[in-house]
């Protein structure tokens, strides 16, 4: 997996793990108990659903634990703001069509393509990382290469 995460991301993940291991597990266990009281478990849809919810919750917990254990945790507080990195915002121009956009480089947990919050691990994010205002870079994307100019770091 080896995602890039910030300390805030790790904190959020740990909070979700805690919630899922305590509150969510207890809710599902109660659902399971109530469904089991309705009789024959082999034909009990409520019981089967509760069991599926329990497995899905455990799968999510394992995924989150794996995410933390394999992540590269970076300090996003004390960084050089003259170059692009995690939580940096920049105005860029796509050279081919002259379109401009404001992008923010974020971790995979915080992506929101509609608002141009792009992962630092994406093709564009990798290409922009470490660049300064005025730099022209080539992005290697699955649909081909394109060029972007960093107009300014905001």
mmCIF file of C-alpha atoms in Angstrom:
data_model
loop_
_atom_site.group_PDB
_atom_site.id
_atom_site.type_symbol
_atom_site.label_atom_id
_atom_site.label_comp_id
_atom_site.label_asym_id
_atom_site.label_seq_id
_atom_site.Cartn_x
_atom_site.Cartn_y
_atom_site.Cartn_z
ATOM 1 C CA UNK A 1 0.000 0.000 0.000
ATOM 2 C CA UNK A 2 2.601 2.575 1.149
ATOM 3 C CA UNK A 3 0.472 5.730 1.025
ATOM 4 C CA UNK A 4 1.791 9.133 1.948
ATOM 5 C CA UNK A 5 -0.065 10.403 5.017
ATOM 6 C CA UNK A 6 0.162 13.410 7.314
ATOM 7 C CA UNK A 7 -0.041 13.247 11.104
ATOM 8 C CA UNK A 8 -3.627 14.546 10.820
ATOM 9 C CA UNK A 9 -4.482 11.690 8.439
ATOM 10 C CA UNK A 10 -3.053 9.144 10.879
ATOM 11 C CA UNK A 11 -5.049 10.701 13.709
ATOM 12 C CA UNK A 12 -8.280 10.466 11.671
ATOM 13 C CA UNK A 13 -7.562 6.839 10.784
ATOM 14 C CA UNK A 14 -6.885 5.940 14.407
ATOM 15 C CA UNK A 15 -10.142 7.642 15.441
ATOM 16 C CA UNK A 16 -12.064 5.643 12.838
ATOM 17 C CA UNK A 17 -10.401 2.403 13.989
ATOM 18 C CA UNK A 18 -11.334 3.177 17.606
ATOM 19 C CA UNK A 19 -14.943 3.944 16.607
ATOM 20 C CA UNK A 20 -15.242 0.769 14.536
ATOM 21 C CA UNK A 21 -13.688 -1.426 17.246
ATOM 22 C CA UNK A 22 -15.909 -0.113 20.017
ATOM 23 C CA UNK A 23 -19.133 1.604 18.956
ATOM 24 C CA UNK A 24 -19.685 -0.013 15.550
ATOM 25 C CA UNK A 25 -18.809 -3.534 16.715
ATOM 26 C CA UNK A 26 -21.198 -3.200 19.668
ATOM 27 C CA UNK A 27 -24.015 -1.982 17.382
ATOM 28 C CA UNK A 28 -23.480 -4.884 14.988
ATOM 29 C CA UNK A 29 -23.261 -7.408 17.834
ATOM 30 C CA UNK A 30 -26.595 -6.133 19.160
ATOM 31 C CA UNK A 31 -28.166 -6.412 15.676
ATOM 32 C CA UNK A 32 -26.788 -9.935 15.373
ATOM 33 C CA UNK A 33 -28.176 -10.943 18.769
ATOM 34 C CA UNK A 34 -31.617 -9.501 18.005
ATOM 35 C CA UNK A 35 -31.707 -11.186 14.600
ATOM 36 C CA UNK A 36 -30.628 -14.525 16.075
ATOM 37 C CA UNK A 37 -33.537 -14.348 18.526
ATOM 38 C CA UNK A 38 -35.958 -14.491 15.578
ATOM 39 C CA UNK A 39 -35.278 -18.172 15.050
ATOM 40 C CA UNK A 40 -33.694 -20.357 12.398
ATOM 41 C CA UNK A 41 -30.435 -18.703 11.354
ATOM 42 C CA UNK A 42 -30.159 -20.573 8.067
ATOM 43 C CA UNK A 43 -33.139 -18.688 6.625
ATOM 44 C CA UNK A 44 -32.803 -15.493 8.658
ATOM 45 C CA UNK A 45 -31.969 -12.598 6.320
ATOM 46 C CA UNK A 46 -31.499 -10.144 9.202
ATOM 47 C CA UNK A 47 -28.943 -12.445 10.827
ATOM 48 C CA UNK A 48 -27.067 -12.947 7.555
ATOM 49 C CA UNK A 49 -26.997 -9.177 6.976
ATOM 50 C CA UNK A 50 -25.658 -8.594 10.503
ATOM 51 C CA UNK A 51 -22.923 -11.179 9.887
ATOM 52 C CA UNK A 52 -22.017 -9.480 6.589
ATOM 53 C CA UNK A 53 -21.897 -6.097 8.352
ATOM 54 C CA UNK A 54 -19.599 -7.574 11.000
ATOM 55 C CA UNK A 55 -17.216 -8.915 8.335
ATOM 56 C CA UNK A 56 -17.310 -5.631 6.404
ATOM 57 C CA UNK A 57 -16.497 -3.692 9.577
ATOM 58 C CA UNK A 58 -13.585 -6.028 10.373
ATOM 59 C CA UNK A 59 -12.327 -5.755 6.782
ATOM 60 C CA UNK A 60 -12.355 -1.967 7.069
ATOM 61 C CA UNK A 61 -10.472 -2.124 10.388
ATOM 62 C CA UNK A 62 -7.814 -4.356 8.829
ATOM 63 C CA UNK A 63 -7.546 -2.052 5.813
ATOM 64 C CA UNK A 64 -7.041 0.994 8.057
ATOM 65 C CA UNK A 65 -4.483 -0.800 10.251
ATOM 66 C CA UNK A 66 -2.592 -1.838 7.113
ATOM 67 C CA UNK A 67 -2.774 1.715 5.769
ATOM 68 C CA UNK A 68 -1.117 3.080 8.911
ATOM 69 C CA UNK A 69 1.498 0.339 9.177
ATOM 70 C CA UNK A 70 2.667 0.732 5.577
ATOM 71 C CA UNK A 71 2.350 4.516 5.245
ATOM 72 C CA UNK A 72 5.063 7.076 4.892
ATOM 73 C CA UNK A 73 4.092 9.740 7.426
ATOM 74 C CA UNK A 74 5.288 13.212 6.560
ATOM 75 C CA UNK A 75 5.436 16.473 8.452
ATOM 76 C CA UNK A 76 3.278 18.954 6.565
ATOM 77 C CA UNK A 77 3.736 21.749 9.112
ATOM 78 C CA UNK A 78 7.405 22.708 8.683
ATOM 79 C CA UNK A 79 7.920 22.630 4.932
ATOM 80 C CA UNK A 80 9.360 25.005 2.377
ATOM 81 C CA UNK A 81 6.314 26.848 0.991
ATOM 82 C CA UNK A 82 8.230 28.046 -2.076
ATOM 83 C CA UNK A 83 8.005 24.549 -3.587
ATOM 84 C CA UNK A 84 4.975 22.347 -4.107
ATOM 85 C CA UNK A 85 4.327 19.561 -1.630
ATOM 86 C CA UNK A 86 1.568 18.182 0.577
ATOM 87 C CA UNK A 87 -1.208 20.725 1.194
ATOM 88 C CA UNK A 88 0.352 23.185 -1.290
ATOM 89 C CA UNK A 89 -1.951 25.146 -3.546
ATOM 90 C CA UNK A 90 -0.906 26.394 -6.965
ATOM 91 C CA UNK A 91 -2.324 28.041 -10.025
ATOM 92 C CA UNK A 92 -1.282 26.011 -13.048
ATOM 93 C CA UNK A 93 -1.760 26.227 -16.808
ATOM 94 C CA UNK A 94 -2.256 23.244 -19.071
ATOM 95 C CA UNK A 95 -0.024 24.351 -21.932
ATOM 96 C CA UNK A 96 -1.755 22.477 -24.751
ATOM 97 C CA UNK A 97 -5.150 24.139 -24.340
ATOM 98 C CA UNK A 98 -4.202 27.228 -22.283
ATOM 99 C CA UNK A 99 -6.658 26.245 -19.512
ATOM 100 C CA UNK A 100 -5.790 27.372 -15.999
ATOM 101 C CA UNK A 101 -6.722 25.706 -12.721
ATOM 102 C CA UNK A 102 -5.984 26.032 -9.040
ATOM 103 C CA UNK A 103 -4.885 22.682 -7.613
ATOM 104 C CA UNK A 104 -4.133 21.577 -4.090
ATOM 105 C CA UNK A 105 -1.789 18.624 -3.525
ATOM 106 C CA UNK A 106 -3.169 16.336 -0.832
ATOM 107 C CA UNK A 107 -2.813 12.795 0.471
ATOM 108 C CA UNK A 108 -4.937 10.003 -0.969
ATOM 109 C CA UNK A 109 -7.292 10.369 2.008
ATOM 110 C CA UNK A 110 -8.159 13.948 1.106
ATOM 111 C CA UNK A 111 -8.646 13.777 -2.666
ATOM 112 C CA UNK A 112 -11.589 15.616 -4.184
ATOM 113 C CA UNK A 113 -11.151 15.843 -7.962
ATOM 114 C CA UNK A 114 -14.199 18.085 -8.434
ATOM 115 C CA UNK A 115 -12.515 20.746 -6.286
ATOM 116 C CA UNK A 116 -9.040 20.034 -7.710
ATOM 117 C CA UNK A 117 -7.700 18.451 -4.505
ATOM 118 C CA UNK A 118 -5.396 15.957 -6.213
ATOM 119 C CA UNK A 119 -3.298 13.219 -4.713
ATOM 120 C CA UNK A 120 0.410 13.823 -4.494
ATOM 121 C CA UNK A 121 0.646 10.212 -5.649
ATOM 122 C CA UNK A 122 -1.286 10.830 -8.899
ATOM 123 C CA UNK A 123 0.521 11.429 -12.178
ATOM 124 C CA UNK A 124 -0.067 15.180 -11.987
ATOM 125 C CA UNK A 125 0.702 15.281 -8.261
ATOM 126 C CA UNK A 126 4.008 13.448 -8.704
ATOM 127 C CA UNK A 127 5.000 15.760 -11.532
ATOM 128 C CA UNK A 128 4.146 18.921 -9.543
ATOM 129 C CA UNK A 129 5.765 17.813 -6.290
ATOM 130 C CA UNK A 130 8.944 19.765 -5.574
ATOM 131 C CA UNK A 131 8.385 22.264 -8.383
ATOM 132 C CA UNK A 132 8.472 26.077 -8.121
ATOM 133 C CA UNK A 133 6.553 28.911 -9.768
ATOM 134 C CA UNK A 134 7.676 29.270 -13.381
ATOM 135 C CA UNK A 135 8.547 25.588 -13.821
ATOM 136 C CA UNK A 136 7.187 23.798 -16.888
ATOM 137 C CA UNK A 137 6.783 20.081 -16.396
ATOM 138 C CA UNK A 138 5.785 17.091 -18.444
ATOM 139 C CA UNK A 139 3.171 14.798 -16.931
ATOM 140 C CA UNK A 140 3.186 11.119 -17.881
ATOM 141 C CA UNK A 141 -0.471 10.092 -17.734
ATOM 142 C CA UNK A 142 -2.157 6.870 -18.885
ATOM 143 C CA UNK A 143 -3.713 8.693 -21.861
ATOM 144 C CA UNK A 144 -0.423 10.272 -22.892
ATOM 145 C CA UNK A 145 1.966 13.029 -21.955
ATOM 146 C CA UNK A 146 1.036 16.664 -21.484
ATOM 147 C CA UNK A 147 2.757 19.807 -20.243
ATOM 148 C CA UNK A 148 1.822 22.027 -17.308
ATOM 149 C CA UNK A 149 3.268 25.336 -16.169
ATOM 150 C CA UNK A 150 3.275 26.326 -12.505
ATOM 151 C CA UNK A 151 2.102 29.939 -12.664
ATOM 152 C CA UNK A 152 2.213 30.648 -8.938
ATOM 153 C CA UNK A 153 2.222 28.959 -5.563
ATOM 154 C CA UNK A 154 -0.638 30.275 -3.471
#
